[in-house]
Coordinates of C-alpha atoms and ligand atoms in Angstrom, one line a residue:
Chain O
M1 CA 0.0 0.0 0.0
T2 CA 2.9 2.4 0.5
N3 CA 4.8 4.2 -2.2
M4 CA 1.7 5.6 -3.8
T5 CA 2.5 9.1 -4.8
G6 CA -0.7 11.1 -5.1
I7 CA -3.3 13.3 -3.6
F8 CA -5.3 11.9 -0.7
I9 CA -8.5 13.1 0.9
F10 CA -10.4 12.0 4.0
S11 CA -13.4 13.2 6.0
E12 CA -15.7 11.2 8.2
D13 CA -18.3 13.9 7.3
R14 CA -19.7 12.7 3.9
A15 CA -20.7 16.1 2.6
L16 CA -17.3 17.5 3.5
A17 CA -15.5 14.6 2.0
K18 CA -17.2 15.3 -1.3
Q19 CA -16.3 19.0 -1.1
L20 CA -12.6 18.0 -0.6
L21 CA -12.7 16.4 -4.1
T22 CA -13.0 19.9 -5.6
P23 CA -9.5 21.1 -4.5
A24 CA -8.2 17.6 -4.9
L25 CA -9.1 17.6 -8.5
E26 CA -7.5 21.0 -9.0
L27 CA -4.3 19.6 -7.4
K28 CA -4.6 16.6 -9.7
Q29 CA -4.5 19.0 -12.7
A30 CA -1.5 20.8 -11.3
L31 CA 0.5 17.7 -10.2
G32 CA -0.7 15.1 -12.7
Q33 CA -1.2 12.6 -9.8
P34 CA -4.2 10.5 -9.0
V35 CA -6.7 11.3 -6.3
T36 CA -7.3 8.6 -3.6
A37 CA -10.1 9.0 -1.1
L38 CA -10.3 7.2 2.2
A39 CA -13.8 6.4 3.4
L40 CA -15.4 4.7 6.3
D41 CA -18.1 2.7 4.5
G42 CA -19.1 1.4 1.1
E43 CA -21.8 3.9 0.6
A44 CA -19.5 6.9 1.2
A45 CA -16.9 5.2 -1.0
A46 CA -19.3 4.8 -3.9
E47 CA -20.2 8.4 -3.7
L48 CA -16.6 9.6 -3.8
A49 CA -15.7 7.1 -6.6
G50 CA -18.6 8.6 -8.6
H51 CA -17.5 12.2 -8.1
G52 CA -13.9 12.1 -9.3
A53 CA -11.8 10.0 -6.9
D54 CA -9.6 7.7 -9.0
K55 CA -9.5 5.2 -6.1
V56 CA -11.3 4.8 -2.8
L57 CA -10.0 2.8 0.1
V58 CA -12.6 1.7 2.6
L59 CA -11.0 1.7 6.0
Q60 CA -12.4 -1.3 7.9
S61 CA -11.8 -0.6 11.5
A62 CA -13.4 -2.2 14.4
S63 CA -13.8 0.9 16.5
G64 CA -14.8 3.6 14.0
W65 CA -13.2 6.2 16.3
V66 CA -11.7 8.5 13.7
E67 CA -9.1 10.0 16.0
G68 CA -7.6 6.5 16.6
L69 CA -6.9 5.9 12.9
G70 CA -3.8 8.1 12.8
D71 CA -1.1 5.4 12.5
A72 CA -3.2 3.5 10.0
V73 CA -3.8 6.5 7.8
A74 CA -0.2 7.6 8.0
G75 CA 0.8 4.1 6.7
L76 CA -1.7 4.2 3.9
V77 CA -0.8 7.6 2.5
G78 CA 2.8 6.6 2.4
E79 CA 4.5 8.9 -0.1
A80 CA 1.6 11.2 -0.7
S81 CA 2.3 14.6 -2.0
V82 CA -0.8 16.3 -0.6
I83 CA -3.2 15.1 2.0
L84 CA -6.5 17.0 2.6
I85 CA -8.5 16.2 5.6
G86 CA -12.0 17.6 6.5
G87 CA -11.6 20.3 9.2
T88 CA -14.0 18.8 11.7
Q89 CA -12.6 18.4 15.2
R90 CA -12.1 14.7 14.7
G91 CA -10.5 15.5 11.4
K92 CA -8.1 18.0 12.9
H93 CA -7.0 15.5 15.6
L94 CA -6.4 12.8 12.9
A95 CA -4.6 15.2 10.6
A96 CA -2.2 16.4 13.3
H97 CA -1.4 12.8 14.2
V98 CA -0.8 11.9 10.6
A99 CA 1.4 15.0 10.0
A100 CA 3.5 14.1 13.0
R101 CA 3.9 10.6 11.8
L102 CA 5.0 11.7 8.3
D103 CA 7.1 14.6 9.8
A104 CA 5.0 16.9 7.6
G105 CA 3.6 20.4 7.9
L106 CA -0.1 20.9 8.4
T107 CA -2.1 24.0 7.6
T108 CA -5.1 24.3 9.8
D109 CA -8.4 25.5 8.2
A110 CA -7.0 26.2 4.8
K111 CA -9.1 28.7 2.8
S112 CA -7.3 28.3 -0.5
L113 CA -4.9 25.8 -1.9
K114 CA -2.5 26.0 -4.8
I115 CA 0.7 24.5 -6.1
E116 CA 3.6 26.8 -6.7
A117 CA 7.1 25.7 -7.6
G118 CA 6.5 22.2 -6.3
K119 CA 5.1 23.3 -3.0
L120 CA 1.6 23.5 -1.5
V121 CA 0.7 27.1 -0.8
A122 CA -2.3 27.5 1.5
S123 CA -3.9 30.6 3.1
R124 CA -5.3 30.7 6.6
I125 CA -6.0 33.1 9.4
L126 CA -3.8 34.1 12.3
Y127 CA -4.6 36.0 15.5
A128 CA -8.2 34.9 15.5
G129 CA -8.8 36.5 12.2
L130 CA -6.9 39.7 12.6
A131 CA -4.5 38.6 9.9
V132 CA -4.4 36.3 6.9
C133 CA -1.3 34.4 6.1
E134 CA 0.1 32.2 3.3
E135 CA 2.0 29.1 4.3
E136 CA 4.0 26.9 2.0
Q137 CA 4.9 23.3 2.6
S138 CA 7.2 20.9 0.7
F139 CA 5.7 17.4 0.1
P140 CA 4.2 15.6 1.9
A141 CA 2.0 18.5 2.8
V142 CA -1.2 18.2 4.9
A143 CA -4.1 20.6 5.2
T144 CA -7.4 20.6 7.0
V145 CA -10.2 22.3 5.1
P146 CA -13.4 23.6 6.8
A147 CA -16.8 22.6 5.6
R148 CA -18.3 24.7 2.8
T149 CA -15.0 26.1 1.8
F150 CA -15.4 24.4 -1.6
P151 CA -18.5 23.3 -3.4
A152 CA -19.0 19.6 -4.1
P153 CA -17.9 18.6 -7.7
A154 CA -20.3 17.3 -10.3
A155 CA -20.6 13.6 -10.9
A156 CA -17.6 12.2 -12.8
A157 CA -17.9 10.6 -16.3
A158 CA -16.2 7.4 -15.1
A159 CA -16.3 5.9 -11.6
G160 CA -13.1 5.2 -9.7
T161 CA -12.2 1.9 -8.1
V162 CA -13.1 0.9 -4.6
E163 CA -11.0 -1.4 -2.4
S164 CA -11.3 -2.4 1.3
V165 CA -8.3 -2.3 3.6
P166 CA -8.3 -3.7 7.1
T167 CA -7.3 -0.9 9.5
A168 CA -6.0 -1.0 13.0
A169 CA -7.2 1.6 15.4
D170 CA -5.8 3.0 18.7
G171 CA -7.1 0.6 21.3
R172 CA -5.9 2.7 24.3
I173 CA -9.0 4.9 24.3
A174 CA -12.3 3.5 25.3
V175 CA -15.3 5.5 24.0
T176 CA -18.1 4.8 26.5
G177 CA -20.9 7.0 25.3
V178 CA -22.0 9.4 22.5
T179 CA -24.8 11.9 22.9
P180 CA -25.8 13.7 19.7
V181 CA -26.3 17.4 20.1
D182 CA -29.9 18.5 19.9
K183 CA -29.8 20.9 17.0
S184 CA -33.3 22.2 17.7
G185 CA -33.9 22.1 14.0
V186 CA -32.2 25.4 13.2
D187 CA -29.2 25.6 10.9
I188 CA -27.8 29.1 11.4
S189 CA -25.3 28.7 8.6
S190 CA -28.0 28.5 6.0
A191 CA -30.1 31.5 7.2
N192 CA -30.2 34.4 4.8
K193 CA -30.6 37.0 7.4
L194 CA -29.4 36.9 11.0
V195 CA -30.1 39.1 13.9
S196 CA -27.2 38.5 16.2
V197 CA -27.3 39.4 19.9
G198 CA -24.6 40.2 22.4
R199 CA -24.1 41.1 26.0
G200 CA -25.9 44.5 25.4
F201 CA -29.1 42.5 26.2
R202 CA -29.7 42.6 29.9
S203 CA -31.7 39.4 30.3
K204 CA -32.9 36.4 28.5
D205 CA -36.4 37.7 28.6
D206 CA -35.3 40.7 26.5
L207 CA -34.3 38.4 23.6
H208 CA -37.9 38.6 22.3
L209 CA -36.9 41.9 20.9
A210 CA -34.4 40.2 18.6
V211 CA -36.8 37.3 17.9
E212 CA -39.5 39.6 16.7
L213 CA -37.1 41.5 14.4
A214 CA -35.8 38.3 13.0
G215 CA -39.4 37.1 12.4
K216 CA -40.2 40.3 10.4
L217 CA -37.0 39.8 8.4
K218 CA -37.7 36.1 7.9
G219 CA -34.3 35.4 9.5
E220 CA -32.9 33.7 12.5
V221 CA -31.4 34.8 15.8
S222 CA -27.7 34.1 16.4
C223 CA -25.4 35.4 19.1
T224 CA -21.9 35.9 20.6
R225 CA -20.1 33.2 22.6
G226 CA -20.9 34.8 26.0
I227 CA -24.7 34.6 25.3
A228 CA -24.4 30.9 24.5
E229 CA -21.5 29.6 26.5
D230 CA -21.7 31.7 29.7
E231 CA -25.3 32.8 29.9
H232 CA -26.8 29.8 28.2
W233 CA -29.6 32.0 26.8
L234 CA -29.3 30.4 23.4
P235 CA -28.0 27.0 22.3
I236 CA -24.3 26.8 21.5
E237 CA -24.8 26.1 17.8
R238 CA -26.2 29.6 17.4
Y239 CA -23.0 31.4 18.3
I240 CA -20.9 32.9 15.7
G241 CA -17.1 33.2 15.7
I242 CA -13.8 31.5 15.5
S243 CA -14.9 28.8 18.0
G244 CA -18.5 28.8 16.8
Q245 CA -20.2 29.0 13.4
I246 CA -18.9 30.7 10.3
V247 CA -21.8 32.3 8.4
K248 CA -22.3 34.3 5.2
P249 CA -25.8 35.7 5.2
D250 CA -27.0 38.6 3.0
L251 CA -27.7 40.6 6.2
Y252 CA -26.0 40.3 9.5
L253 CA -27.7 42.6 12.0
A254 CA -25.5 42.9 15.1
V255 CA -27.3 44.1 18.2
G256 CA -25.6 45.0 21.4
L257 CA -22.4 43.2 20.5
S258 CA -19.0 44.8 20.5
G259 CA -17.6 43.1 17.4
Q260 CA -14.4 41.6 18.7
V261 CA -12.3 39.9 16.1
Q262 CA -13.0 36.4 17.5
H263 CA -16.7 37.0 16.9
M264 CA -16.4 38.9 13.6
V265 CA -14.2 36.3 11.9
G266 CA -17.4 34.2 11.8
A267 CA -19.5 37.0 10.3
R268 CA -17.3 39.1 8.2
E269 CA -18.1 37.4 4.9
S270 CA -21.7 38.6 5.3
K271 CA -22.9 40.7 2.4
I272 CA -24.2 43.6 4.5
I273 CA -23.4 44.1 8.1
V274 CA -25.6 46.4 10.3
A275 CA -24.7 47.4 13.8
I276 CA -26.8 48.7 16.6
N277 CA -24.8 49.7 19.6
S278 CA -24.9 52.4 22.3
D279 CA -21.2 53.0 22.2
E280 CA -20.1 54.8 19.1
R281 CA -16.5 53.6 19.7
A282 CA -17.5 49.9 19.6
P283 CA -15.3 48.1 17.0
I284 CA -18.5 46.7 15.4
F285 CA -19.1 50.1 13.7
E286 CA -15.8 49.7 11.7
A287 CA -17.0 46.4 10.5
A288 CA -20.5 47.7 9.6
D289 CA -22.0 49.0 6.4
Y290 CA -24.8 50.7 8.3
G291 CA -25.2 51.4 11.9
I292 CA -27.2 53.2 14.5
V293 CA -25.6 54.5 17.6
G294 CA -28.3 54.1 20.2
D295 CA -29.9 52.0 22.9
L296 CA -31.1 48.7 21.5
Y297 CA -34.1 48.9 23.8
A298 CA -35.3 52.0 22.0
V299 CA -34.1 51.1 18.5
L300 CA -35.2 47.5 18.1
P301 CA -39.0 48.0 18.7
L302 CA -39.0 50.9 16.3
L303 CA -37.1 49.0 13.7
T304 CA -39.3 45.9 14.0
A305 CA -42.4 48.2 13.6
A306 CA -40.9 50.0 10.6
I307 CA -40.2 46.8 8.5
N308 CA -43.2 45.8 6.5
A309 CA -43.8 42.1 6.7
Chain W
M1 CA -1.5 10.9 42.9
P2 CA -1.5 12.4 39.4
K3 CA 1.5 14.2 38.1
F4 CA 0.4 16.9 35.6
L5 CA 2.4 18.8 33.1
V6 CA 0.6 21.8 31.5
L7 CA 1.9 23.2 28.2
Y8 CA 1.3 26.9 27.8
K9 CA 2.2 29.3 25.1
W10 CA 3.3 32.9 25.8
T11 CA 1.6 34.9 23.0
L12 CA 1.0 38.5 22.1
D13 CA -2.3 40.0 23.1
E14 CA -4.0 40.3 19.8
Q15 CA -6.2 43.1 21.1
D16 CA -3.0 45.3 21.1
I17 CA -1.9 44.4 17.5
K18 CA -2.8 47.0 14.9
V19 CA -3.0 46.6 11.2
K20 CA -1.1 49.4 9.4
S21 CA -3.4 50.9 6.8
D22 CA -0.7 51.6 4.2
D23 CA 0.8 48.1 3.7
L24 CA -1.5 45.9 5.9
S25 CA 1.5 44.8 7.9
L26 CA 1.0 44.1 11.6
D27 CA 2.2 46.5 14.3
A28 CA 2.8 44.5 17.4
S29 CA 5.1 47.1 19.0
R30 CA 2.5 47.9 21.7
A31 CA 1.4 44.3 22.2
K32 CA 1.9 42.8 25.6
G33 CA 2.5 39.2 26.3
K34 CA -0.2 36.9 27.8
I35 CA -0.6 33.3 28.6
S36 CA -2.6 32.0 25.6
D37 CA -6.2 32.1 26.6
F38 CA -7.2 28.5 26.6
D39 CA -3.9 27.5 28.3
R40 CA -5.2 29.3 31.4
N41 CA -8.1 26.8 31.4
A42 CA -5.6 23.9 31.1
I43 CA -3.6 25.3 34.0
E44 CA -6.7 25.8 36.1
E45 CA -8.0 22.3 35.4
A46 CA -4.8 20.6 36.6
A47 CA -4.4 23.0 39.6
A48 CA -8.0 22.4 40.7
I49 CA -7.7 18.6 40.5
V50 CA -4.4 18.6 42.4
E51 CA -5.8 21.0 45.1
K52 CA -8.7 18.5 45.6
Q53 CA -6.9 15.1 45.2
G54 CA -3.2 15.8 45.7
G55 CA -0.5 15.4 43.1
S56 CA 1.6 17.9 41.4
V57 CA 1.4 20.4 38.5
E58 CA 4.3 21.5 36.5
A59 CA 4.2 23.8 33.4
L60 CA 6.4 24.0 30.3
S61 CA 6.6 26.7 27.6
Y62 CA 8.7 27.1 24.5
G63 CA 9.0 30.6 23.2
T64 CA 11.4 33.3 22.2
P65 CA 13.5 34.5 25.1
T66 CA 10.6 36.8 26.2
V67 CA 8.9 33.6 27.4
K68 CA 10.7 34.2 30.7
Q69 CA 8.3 37.0 31.4
S70 CA 5.5 34.5 31.8
L71 CA 6.9 32.7 34.8
K72 CA 5.4 34.9 37.5
D73 CA 2.0 34.7 35.9
V74 CA 2.0 30.9 35.4
L75 CA 3.4 30.2 38.9
S76 CA 0.6 32.3 40.5
R77 CA -2.0 30.0 39.0
G78 CA -1.5 27.0 41.1
V79 CA 1.6 25.6 39.3
D80 CA 4.3 24.1 41.5
K81 CA 7.2 24.5 39.1
A82 CA 7.7 26.1 35.7
Y83 CA 10.1 25.0 32.9
W84 CA 10.9 27.3 30.0
I85 CA 12.8 27.0 26.7
G86 CA 13.7 30.4 25.3
D87 CA 15.1 30.4 21.8
A88 CA 14.8 32.5 18.7
S89 CA 13.7 29.5 16.7
A90 CA 10.3 29.9 18.3
E91 CA 9.7 33.0 16.2
T92 CA 9.2 30.8 13.1
A93 CA 8.2 27.5 14.7
D94 CA 5.2 25.8 13.2
A95 CA 3.4 23.0 15.0
A96 CA 5.9 20.4 13.8
V97 CA 8.8 22.2 15.4
T98 CA 6.9 23.1 18.5
A99 CA 5.8 19.5 19.1
K100 CA 9.4 18.2 18.5
V101 CA 10.9 20.6 21.0
L102 CA 8.2 19.9 23.6
A103 CA 8.5 16.2 23.1
A104 CA 12.2 16.3 23.6
A105 CA 11.9 18.4 26.7
I106 CA 9.3 16.1 28.2
R107 CA 11.5 13.1 27.6
K108 CA 14.1 14.9 29.6
I109 CA 11.9 16.2 32.5
G110 CA 9.1 13.6 32.5
P111 CA 7.4 11.2 32.8
Y112 CA 4.0 12.7 33.6
D113 CA 0.7 11.0 34.1
F114 CA -1.3 13.6 32.2
I115 CA 0.0 16.3 29.8
L116 CA -2.6 19.1 29.3
T117 CA -2.8 21.6 26.5
G118 CA -5.3 24.2 25.4
E119 CA -7.6 23.5 22.5
G120 CA -5.6 25.9 20.3
S121 CA -3.1 28.7 20.8
S122 CA -4.7 32.2 20.5
D123 CA -2.2 33.4 17.9
Q124 CA -1.8 30.5 15.5
F125 CA -4.8 28.3 16.6
N126 CA -3.2 25.3 14.9
Q127 CA -5.0 22.9 17.1
Q128 CA -2.2 20.5 16.5
T129 CA 0.1 20.4 19.4
A130 CA -1.7 17.8 21.6
P131 CA -2.2 15.1 18.9
R132 CA 1.3 15.7 17.4
L133 CA 3.0 15.5 20.8
A134 CA 1.1 12.3 21.6
A135 CA 2.1 10.8 18.3
L136 CA 5.8 11.7 18.9
L137 CA 5.7 10.4 22.5
G138 CA 3.7 7.3 21.6
L139 CA 0.9 8.3 24.0
P140 CA -2.8 8.2 23.6
C141 CA -4.6 11.6 23.1
L142 CA -8.0 12.9 24.0
S143 CA -8.8 16.3 22.4
F144 CA -11.5 18.9 22.9
V145 CA -12.3 17.9 26.4
H146 CA -14.8 19.9 28.4
K147 CA -15.0 17.6 31.5
L148 CA -12.1 15.8 33.1
E149 CA -12.1 13.5 36.0
V150 CA -9.0 11.8 37.2
D151 CA -9.1 8.7 39.4
G152 CA -5.7 7.2 40.0
A153 CA -4.1 6.6 36.6
K154 CA -7.4 6.7 34.8
A155 CA -9.0 9.8 33.2
S156 CA -12.6 10.0 32.3
V157 CA -13.5 12.8 29.9
A158 CA -16.4 14.3 28.1
R159 CA -15.4 15.7 24.7
K160 CA -17.5 18.3 23.1
L161 CA -17.7 18.0 19.4
A162 CA -19.8 20.0 16.9
D163 CA -22.4 17.3 16.6
C164 CA -22.1 15.2 19.8
T165 CA -20.8 14.9 23.3
E166 CA -18.5 11.9 23.6
L167 CA -17.5 10.1 26.8
A168 CA -14.2 8.4 26.8
T169 CA -11.6 6.9 29.2
V170 CA -7.9 6.5 29.0
T171 CA -5.2 5.3 31.4
G172 CA -2.3 7.6 31.8
P173 CA 0.2 8.6 30.6
A174 CA -1.9 10.5 28.1
V175 CA -2.1 13.9 26.4
I176 CA -5.4 15.9 26.8
S177 CA -6.4 19.1 25.2
V178 CA -9.1 21.1 26.9
L179 CA -11.8 23.5 25.8
S180 CA -12.3 27.0 27.3
D181 CA -15.6 26.0 28.9
I182 CA -14.1 23.3 31.1
N183 CA -13.7 25.9 33.9
K184 CA -13.3 29.5 34.8
P185 CA -9.5 30.2 35.3
R186 CA -8.7 31.9 38.6
I187 CA -7.6 35.5 38.7
P188 CA -4.5 35.3 40.9
G189 CA -4.7 37.4 44.1
L190 CA -1.9 39.3 45.8
K191 CA -1.0 36.3 47.9
Q192 CA -0.7 34.0 44.9
V193 CA 1.4 36.5 43.0
L194 CA 3.7 37.0 46.0
G195 CA 3.9 33.2 46.5
A196 CA 4.9 32.8 42.8
A197 CA 8.2 34.5 43.5
K198 CA 9.2 31.7 45.8
K199 CA 8.3 28.9 43.5
P200 CA 11.0 27.1 41.4
S201 CA 11.5 27.7 37.7
E202 CA 14.1 26.1 35.5
E203 CA 15.4 27.0 32.1
I204 CA 15.9 24.1 29.6
A205 CA 18.5 25.0 27.1
L206 CA 17.3 24.1 23.6
G207 CA 20.9 22.9 22.9
S208 CA 20.6 20.3 25.6
L209 CA 17.6 18.5 23.9
G210 CA 19.6 16.7 21.3
L211 CA 17.6 18.0 18.4
A212 CA 19.1 18.4 14.9
A213 CA 19.1 21.7 13.1
E214 CA 16.6 20.3 10.7
D215 CA 14.1 19.6 13.5
L216 CA 14.0 23.4 14.1
Q217 CA 13.1 24.1 10.5
P218 CA 9.4 24.7 10.1
K219 CA 7.6 22.4 7.7
A220 CA 4.9 25.0 7.1
S221 CA 6.6 28.3 6.6
R222 CA 4.9 31.6 6.5
R223 CA 5.3 33.4 3.1
S224 CA 3.3 36.5 4.0
V225 CA 1.2 37.8 6.8
K226 CA -1.3 40.5 6.0
G227 CA -3.7 42.3 8.3
F228 CA -7.3 41.5 7.4
V229 CA -9.2 44.6 6.4
M230 CA -12.8 44.9 5.8
T231 CA -13.9 47.5 3.4
R232 CA -17.4 48.4 4.6
K233 CA -19.6 51.4 3.9
N234 CA -19.5 52.6 7.5
V235 CA -22.6 54.7 7.2
I236 CA -23.5 55.4 10.8
Y237 CA -26.6 57.2 12.0
K238 CA -26.4 59.0 15.2
D239 CA -29.8 60.7 15.1
A240 CA -32.6 60.3 17.6
P241 CA -33.9 56.7 17.4
A242 CA -36.9 57.3 15.2
D243 CA -34.9 59.2 12.6
A244 CA -32.0 56.8 12.7
V245 CA -34.4 53.9 12.2
A246 CA -36.1 55.6 9.3
K247 CA -32.7 56.2 7.6
L248 CA -31.6 52.6 8.3
V249 CA -34.8 51.2 6.9
S250 CA -34.4 53.2 3.7
S251 CA -30.7 52.0 3.4
L252 CA -31.8 48.4 3.8
A253 CA -34.5 48.9 1.2
G254 CA -31.9 50.4 -1.1
E255 CA -29.8 47.2 -0.7
G256 CA -32.8 45.1 -1.5
L257 CA -32.8 43.5 1.9
I258 CA -36.3 44.4 3.0
Ligands
FAD1 C1 -9.6 32.4 22.1 C2 -10.9 33.1 22.1 C3 -12.0 32.7 21.3 C4 -13.2 33.3 21.2 N1 -14.1 32.9 20.4 C5 -15.3 33.6 20.3 C6 -16.3 33.2 19.3 O1 -16.2 32.2 18.6 N2 -17.5 33.9 19.3 C7 -17.7 35.0 20.0 O2 -18.7 35.6 19.9 N3 -16.7 35.4 20.9 C8 -15.6 34.7 21.0 N4 -14.6 35.1 21.9 C9 -15.0 36.2 22.8 C10 -14.8 37.6 22.1 O3 -13.4 38.0 22.2 C11 -15.6 38.7 22.8 O4 -15.3 38.7 24.2 C12 -17.1 38.4 22.7 O5 -17.5 38.2 21.3 C13 -17.9 39.7 23.2 O6 -19.2 39.4 23.3 P1 -20.3 40.5 23.3 O7 -20.1 41.4 22.1 O8 -21.6 39.8 23.4 O9 -20.0 41.3 24.6 P2 -19.3 42.7 24.9 O10 -18.0 42.7 24.3 O11 -19.4 42.9 26.3 O12 -20.2 43.8 24.1 C14 -21.4 44.2 24.5 C15 -21.8 45.4 23.6 O13 -23.1 45.8 23.9 C16 -23.1 47.2 23.9 N5 -24.3 47.6 24.6 C17 -24.5 47.6 26.0 N6 -25.7 48.0 26.3 C18 -26.4 48.3 25.1 C19 -27.6 48.8 24.8 N7 -28.6 49.0 25.8 N8 -27.9 49.1 23.6 C20 -27.0 48.8 22.6 N9 -25.8 48.3 22.8 C21 -25.5 48.1 24.1 C22 -21.8 47.7 24.5 O14 -21.5 49.0 24.0 C23 -20.9 46.6 23.9 O15 -20.3 47.0 22.7 C24 -13.4 34.5 22.0 C25 -12.4 34.9 22.8 C26 -11.2 34.3 22.9 C27 -10.1 34.8 23.8
AMP2 N1 5.3 27.0 22.2 C1 4.6 26.3 23.0 N2 5.0 26.1 24.3 C2 4.2 25.3 25.1 N3 3.0 24.9 24.8 C3 2.5 25.2 23.5 C4 3.3 25.9 22.6 N4 2.5 26.0 21.5 C5 1.4 25.4 21.7 N5 1.3 24.9 22.9 C6 0.2 24.1 23.6 O1 -0.5 23.5 22.6 C7 -1.8 24.0 22.5 C8 -2.3 24.1 21.1 O2 -1.6 25.0 20.4 P1 -1.7 25.1 18.8 O3 -1.4 23.7 18.3 O4 -0.6 26.0 18.4 O5 -3.0 25.6 18.5 C9 -1.7 25.4 23.3 O6 -3.0 25.7 23.8 C10 -0.7 25.1 24.3 O7 -1.3 24.4 25.4

């Protein structure tokens, strides 16, 4: 299995794995090397083989614990030039283990990928989004790629081959329970308009002001980390930022939030950003297209009333 | 009784870093150092466990020679002893270099039952050090932990992932990375700060770790760093609420948003 020069992709998240084929196929153009995908089951493998992977290896591991597959994956990717791994938490853990095993670099959360002079050049953020940097790596080069960075490719004309490989997993960790997160049915990342709330709100009861505005706008309510993690006023999957969700709505209406970089990195690709904040020096105004300097308790009811349903 | 090592990074406070508008370079001349945010949670977690159950907490940091400035702060947070490696190579170190240096230092000063790190460093946020280190040291690794219980050599954790909470157990020695919501780090009081001055710290010379020059060459090297600038319209209404709202509504209508 070793000595296969080529481009490898893996994600346990099937949608993300498919998205990884898009940059992988670009790299294939640039390097003239085949794309091999690693998958966890036959169904996922068939999908990847049908969308451009030249070959898919189905990892047959007893445990299924992705983080424990590091040694096995490092063995399979042997002399790879580029390895792309889906940037979920499990994927990041696996990628770091594989990179250490291969004595390779690893770009976390790559936003763009290209080959220049025989090196992988990837862009990513630094300082929680304050800066963007370009990193270059010799081969083997590893990068994790966040979900929705690339679109999924169209179906391929010819399907790739699928092969099973028995895979050993790290047996030193015992997973004793898994509780899925209750997503309460809302996917903030797909909302077109967001009313995002911060610590300017004095109590959970006051959030109805944002809910009503979001209702008029046919949007959803999102928030800063403090509102979700510290106050528990909204579920954690509604908070935006470097450690939360990355969103790109048409309208991001930030109410009573200061606009610190760790938050804004999750919202700054929004088409239009609007800020409502009582402090005219709040950083959110620099990040805003439109803003009102004022008390949210006075402004929100007026704004909700002024928008025609 | 568990013997902990907490790895912490001494980073610049990003709030003090300014983006220069002419060439988008970063001006860090006014930036102060800080213990990377999530590492304070890692320190707190080990300190709190040891205060309850006994054991010991040591800390280790690799940085440029300025890392020495961190000692007082780290020792005032419940740490018994701090080790530091100050070397210019840290300026360009990527996660590969960092993990090799830390692994070599741990081979020298260890072993430890549990090695704790933050989820990610607040400057690079590579989220790599814990799994890389575990791979290099041949130890198991649990990442993204938001609950940690230690009972003898056994750790039981809850990991918080985007779509689930996962419970897992491991027998030490092991590497564990923690999330920021695992605890609220203490704010050291005067007594702790004064006490820190009496606690031991030890420099580890990079040259004593037996690393080759090649080990200190980053595998991922930075070609360019540019401040992120948003070009936004910045139309800000400061009128009385009713007027400001009327203007905003007309702006939003102009954008086709309502
Ligand atoms: C490593 C790290 C990662 C982080 N990750 C994230 C993340 O992913 N997401 C995130 O959101 N944060 C994150 N943070 C925290 C982030 O730095 C900020 O602290 C946080 O976003 C601030 O939340 P806030 O805007 O709700 O609160 P504050 O900063 O307290 O802002 C409240 C704002 O409300 C305004 N206000 C008060 N009263 C009123 C009123 N009556 N009317 C109008 N305005 C009012 C104030 O002027 C102020 O600007 C992270 C921090 C660190 C260190
Ligand atoms: N130079 C360093 N010295 C000590 N610990 C570090 C260093 N760099 C990273 N770490 C630890 O590894 C964690 C993850 O860092 P990173 O992989 O850079 O995101 C940090 O939260 C620290 O606990």
